[in-house]
PDB file of C-alpha atoms in Angstrom:
ATOM      1  CA  UNK A   1       0.000   0.000   0.000  1.00 46.00           C
ATOM      2  CA  UNK A   2       2.879   2.374   0.662  1.00 46.00           C
ATOM      3  CA  UNK A   3       3.936   2.333  -3.002  1.00 37.00           C
ATOM      4  CA  UNK A   4       0.386   3.246  -4.042  1.00 42.00           C
ATOM      5  CA  UNK A   5       0.437   6.280  -1.787  1.00 45.00           C
ATOM      6  CA  UNK A   6       3.849   7.282  -3.176  1.00 42.00           C
ATOM      7  CA  UNK A   7       2.600   6.815  -6.756  1.00 37.00           C
ATOM      8  CA  UNK A   8      -0.457   8.946  -6.101  1.00 44.00           C
ATOM      9  CA  UNK A   9       1.707  11.649  -4.549  1.00 47.00           C
ATOM     10  CA  UNK A  10       4.022  11.607  -7.577  1.00 48.00           C
ATOM     11  CA  UNK A  11       1.087  11.774  -9.981  1.00 49.00           C
ATOM     12  CA  UNK A  12      -0.423  14.632  -8.041  1.00 49.00           C
ATOM     13  CA  UNK A  13       2.796  16.647  -8.160  1.00 47.00           C
ATOM     14  CA  UNK A  14       3.131  15.986 -11.913  1.00 46.00           C
ATOM     15  CA  UNK A  15      -0.422  17.145 -12.555  1.00 47.00           C
ATOM     16  CA  UNK A  16       0.221  20.323 -10.590  1.00 55.00           C
ATOM     17  CA  UNK A  17       3.133  21.194 -12.868  1.00 61.00           C
ATOM     18  CA  UNK A  18       1.305  22.888 -15.712  1.00 84.00           C
ATOM     19  CA  UNK A  19       4.564  23.647 -17.500  1.00 90.00           C
ATOM     20  CA  UNK A  20       8.316  23.761 -16.986  1.00 94.00           C
ATOM     21  CA  UNK A  21      10.656  26.257 -18.652  1.00 95.00           C
ATOM     22  CA  UNK A  22      14.037  24.622 -19.271  1.00 95.00           C
ATOM     23  CA  UNK A  23      17.202  26.605 -19.930  1.00 96.00           C
ATOM     24  CA  UNK A  24      18.810  24.199 -22.419  1.00 97.00           C
ATOM     25  CA  UNK A  25      22.444  24.568 -23.516  1.00 96.00           C
ATOM     26  CA  UNK A  26      24.748  22.824 -25.985  1.00 95.00           C
ATOM     27  CA  UNK A  27      28.014  24.533 -26.839  1.00 92.00           C
ATOM     28  CA  UNK A  28      27.318  28.198 -27.502  1.00 91.00           C
ATOM     29  CA  UNK A  29      23.592  27.687 -28.252  1.00 94.00           C
ATOM     30  CA  UNK A  30      21.204  28.315 -25.360  1.00 96.00           C
ATOM     31  CA  UNK A  31      17.403  28.233 -25.545  1.00 96.00           C
ATOM     32  CA  UNK A  32      14.463  28.487 -23.191  1.00 96.00           C
ATOM     33  CA  UNK A  33      12.141  25.591 -23.973  1.00 95.00           C
ATOM     34  CA  UNK A  34       8.717  25.381 -22.358  1.00 95.00           C
ATOM     35  CA  UNK A  35       7.402  21.875 -21.724  1.00 95.00           C
ATOM     36  CA  UNK A  36       3.672  21.343 -21.212  1.00 94.00           C
ATOM     37  CA  UNK A  37       2.188  18.357 -19.334  1.00 94.00           C
ATOM     38  CA  UNK A  38       1.956  16.486 -22.671  1.00 94.00           C
ATOM     39  CA  UNK A  39       5.762  16.662 -23.018  1.00 94.00           C
ATOM     40  CA  UNK A  40       6.449  16.072 -19.323  1.00 94.00           C
ATOM     41  CA  UNK A  41       4.834  12.631 -19.784  1.00 94.00           C
ATOM     42  CA  UNK A  42       7.413  11.636 -22.439  1.00 95.00           C
ATOM     43  CA  UNK A  43      11.041  10.480 -22.161  1.00 97.00           C
ATOM     44  CA  UNK A  44      13.512  13.381 -21.968  1.00 97.00           C
ATOM     45  CA  UNK A  45      14.922  12.442 -25.379  1.00 97.00           C
ATOM     46  CA  UNK A  46      11.543  12.969 -27.091  1.00 96.00           C
ATOM     47  CA  UNK A  47      10.262  15.842 -24.952  1.00 96.00           C
ATOM     48  CA  UNK A  48      13.285  18.144 -24.811  1.00 97.00           C
ATOM     49  CA  UNK A  49      16.455  16.872 -26.441  1.00 97.00           C
ATOM     50  CA  UNK A  50      15.201  16.155 -29.982  1.00 97.00           C
ATOM     51  CA  UNK A  51      13.272  19.469 -30.260  1.00 96.00           C
ATOM     52  CA  UNK A  52      16.311  21.372 -28.953  1.00 96.00           C
ATOM     53  CA  UNK A  53      18.651  19.589 -31.365  1.00 96.00           C
ATOM     54  CA  UNK A  54      16.347  20.522 -34.263  1.00 95.00           C
ATOM     55  CA  UNK A  55      16.886  24.209 -33.453  1.00 94.00           C
ATOM     56  CA  UNK A  56      20.560  23.636 -32.630  1.00 95.00           C
ATOM     57  CA  UNK A  57      21.245  22.002 -35.996  1.00 95.00           C
ATOM     58  CA  UNK A  58      19.640  24.928 -37.847  1.00 94.00           C
ATOM     59  CA  UNK A  59      21.965  27.366 -36.042  1.00 92.00           C
ATOM     60  CA  UNK A  60      25.130  25.246 -36.250  1.00 91.00           C
ATOM     61  CA  UNK A  61      26.887  24.447 -39.539  1.00 87.00           C
ATOM     62  CA  UNK A  62      28.292  21.009 -40.207  1.00 89.00           C
ATOM     63  CA  UNK A  63      27.172  17.498 -39.357  1.00 91.00           C
ATOM     64  CA  UNK A  64      23.790  17.470 -37.552  1.00 93.00           C
ATOM     65  CA  UNK A  65      23.986  16.479 -33.888  1.00 95.00           C
ATOM     66  CA  UNK A  66      21.688  13.664 -32.737  1.00 95.00           C
ATOM     67  CA  UNK A  67      20.600  12.572 -29.280  1.00 96.00           C
ATOM     68  CA  UNK A  68      22.529   9.319 -29.699  1.00 94.00           C
ATOM     69  CA  UNK A  69      25.748  11.273 -30.350  1.00 95.00           C
ATOM     70  CA  UNK A  70      25.584  13.072 -26.982  1.00 96.00           C
ATOM     71  CA  UNK A  71      28.239  11.971 -24.509  1.00 96.00           C
ATOM     72  CA  UNK A  72      26.052  12.980 -21.555  1.00 96.00           C
ATOM     73  CA  UNK A  73      23.196  15.195 -20.378  1.00 97.00           C
ATOM     74  CA  UNK A  74      23.116  17.100 -17.093  1.00 97.00           C
ATOM     75  CA  UNK A  75      20.185  18.710 -15.311  1.00 97.00           C
ATOM     76  CA  UNK A  76      21.301  21.264 -12.747  1.00 96.00           C
ATOM     77  CA  UNK A  77      24.743  19.620 -12.667  1.00 95.00           C
ATOM     78  CA  UNK A  78      23.516  16.035 -12.251  1.00 96.00           C
ATOM     79  CA  UNK A  79      24.073  13.462 -15.044  1.00 97.00           C
ATOM     80  CA  UNK A  80      20.755  11.938 -16.189  1.00 97.00           C
ATOM     81  CA  UNK A  81      19.489   9.294 -18.613  1.00 96.00           C
ATOM     82  CA  UNK A  82      17.799  10.655 -21.735  1.00 96.00           C
ATOM     83  CA  UNK A  83      15.394   7.705 -21.657  1.00 96.00           C
ATOM     84  CA  UNK A  84      13.992   8.611 -18.217  1.00 96.00           C
ATOM     85  CA  UNK A  85      10.542  10.175 -17.891  1.00 95.00           C
ATOM     86  CA  UNK A  86      10.814  13.951 -18.161  1.00 95.00           C
ATOM     87  CA  UNK A  87       8.455  14.676 -15.244  1.00 93.00           C
ATOM     88  CA  UNK A  88      10.691  12.605 -12.940  1.00 94.00           C
ATOM     89  CA  UNK A  89      13.814  14.524 -13.978  1.00 95.00           C
ATOM     90  CA  UNK A  90      12.498  18.086 -14.095  1.00 93.00           C
ATOM     91  CA  UNK A  91      11.396  18.664 -10.532  1.00 90.00           C
ATOM     92  CA  UNK A  92      12.284  22.347 -10.160  1.00 91.00           C
ATOM     93  CA  UNK A  93      10.643  25.353 -11.757  1.00 87.00           C
ATOM     94  CA  UNK A  94      13.486  26.495 -14.073  1.00 94.00           C
ATOM     95  CA  UNK A  95      16.025  23.700 -14.541  1.00 96.00           C
ATOM     96  CA  UNK A  96      19.266  24.170 -16.496  1.00 97.00           C
ATOM     97  CA  UNK A  97      19.833  21.323 -18.953  1.00 97.00           C
ATOM     98  CA  UNK A  98      23.281  20.968 -20.527  1.00 97.00           C
ATOM     99  CA  UNK A  99      23.910  18.670 -23.499  1.00 97.00           C
ATOM    100  CA  UNK A 100      27.462  17.503 -24.201  1.00 96.00           C
ATOM    101  CA  UNK A 101      28.271  16.503 -27.763  1.00 91.00           C
ATOM    102  CA  UNK A 102      30.462  13.402 -28.109  1.00 83.00           C
ATOM    103  CA  UNK A 103      34.083  14.494 -27.960  1.00 66.00           C
ATOM    104  CA  UNK A 104      33.127  17.995 -26.806  1.00 55.00           C
ATOM    105  CA  UNK A 105      35.435  19.694 -24.372  1.00 52.00           C
ATOM    106  CA  UNK A 106      34.448  19.695 -20.740  1.00 52.00           C
ATOM    107  CA  UNK A 107      33.051  22.977 -19.425  1.00 50.00           C
ATOM    108  CA  UNK A 108      35.802  25.347 -18.361  1.00 43.00           C
ATOM    109  CA  UNK A 109      36.549  25.406 -14.637  1.00 41.00           C
ATOM    110  CA  UNK A 110      35.966  28.575 -12.650  1.00 40.00           C
ATOM    111  CA  UNK A 111      38.237  31.392 -13.773  1.00 42.00           C
ATOM    112  CA  UNK A 112      41.437  31.828 -11.752  1.00 45.00           C
ATOM    113  CA  UNK A 113      42.165  35.155 -10.066  1.00 46.00           C
ATOM    114  CA  UNK A 114      43.077  37.977 -12.438  1.00 49.00           C
ATOM    115  CA  UNK A 115      46.681  37.983 -13.648  1.00 47.00           C
ATOM    116  CA  UNK A 116      48.913  40.963 -12.864  1.00 45.00           C
ATOM    117  CA  UNK A 117      48.743  43.735 -15.455  1.00 44.00           C
ATOM    118  CA  UNK A 118      52.303  42.962 -16.607  1.00 41.00           C
ATOM    119  CA  UNK A 119      51.221  39.545 -17.942  1.00 42.00           C
ATOM    120  CA  UNK A 120      49.607  39.479 -21.369  1.00 40.00           C
ATOM    121  CA  UNK A 121      46.714  37.055 -21.889  1.00 41.00           C
ATOM    122  CA  UNK A 122      47.271  34.440 -24.560  1.00 44.00           C
ATOM    123  CA  UNK A 123      45.033  34.597 -27.664  1.00 45.00           C
ATOM    124  CA  UNK A 124      43.671  31.120 -26.834  1.00 42.00           C
ATOM    125  CA  UNK A 125      42.412  32.392 -23.469  1.00 40.00           C
ATOM    126  CA  UNK A 126      40.626  35.281 -25.163  1.00 40.00           C
ATOM    127  CA  UNK A 127      39.035  32.862 -27.636  1.00 40.00           C
ATOM    128  CA  UNK A 128      37.874  30.605 -24.797  1.00 35.00           C
ATOM    129  CA  UNK A 129      36.267  33.574 -23.062  1.00 37.00           C
ATOM    130  CA  UNK A 130      34.482  34.499 -26.293  1.00 39.00           C
ATOM    131  CA  UNK A 131      33.091  30.943 -26.622  1.00 37.00           C
ATOM    132  CA  UNK A 132      31.570  31.275 -23.146  1.00 35.00           C
ATOM    133  CA  UNK A 133      29.129  33.909 -24.421  1.00 30.00           C
ATOM    134  CA  UNK A 134      25.624  32.419 -24.281  1.00 33.00           C
ATOM    135  CA  UNK A 135      22.631  33.712 -26.189  1.00 32.00           C
ATOM    136  CA  UNK A 136      18.986  33.348 -25.248  1.00 41.00           C
ATOM    137  CA  UNK A 137      17.625  33.030 -28.783  1.00 44.00           C
ATOM    138  CA  UNK A 138      14.033  33.041 -27.609  1.00 42.00           C
ATOM    139  CA  UNK A 139      14.462  36.258 -25.640  1.00 36.00           C
ATOM    140  CA  UNK A 140      16.595  37.985 -28.264  1.00 38.00           C
ATOM    141  CA  UNK A 141      13.953  37.581 -30.984  1.00 40.00           C
ATOM    142  CA  UNK A 142      16.479  38.298 -33.708  1.00 42.00           C
ATOM    143  CA  UNK A 143      18.275  36.405 -36.432  1.00 49.00           C
ATOM    144  CA  UNK A 144      20.705  34.939 -33.929  1.00 48.00           C
ATOM    145  CA  UNK A 145      23.478  37.483 -34.419  1.00 45.00           C
ATOM    146  CA  UNK A 146      24.280  38.834 -30.940  1.00 42.00           C
ATOM    147  CA  UNK A 147      26.047  41.906 -32.358  1.00 39.00           C
TER     148      UNK A 147
END
């Protein structure tokens, strides 16, 4: 009987979630994606990842990225399975979902303290800082050019 009570409680909390806005990131592409109860009842791969990758592939030249090519997916810093039910994974109001393409570099660690003025930053460091710029395409409402 205890599992029935737990199941009812889980169903009740899922029903109460009318929608979830996910901040979804892969590389330099970042989108807000709103998931309705219809999508919350699907696996994460079908509800969030495939729709995001459709937009990602339109904005990114080269070979299209697929869900199967992802090395991992994190929700608020925790690695998750893309086959798990979305409503069980997205339990907070505005989760941050990060997709890692196979072979993609790990996210950069926190920046070290500023170097003394006498030291000149290497061009590679400047390029890495530029890659960290994230765009909210949905909020920008433009053609994707941040400049």
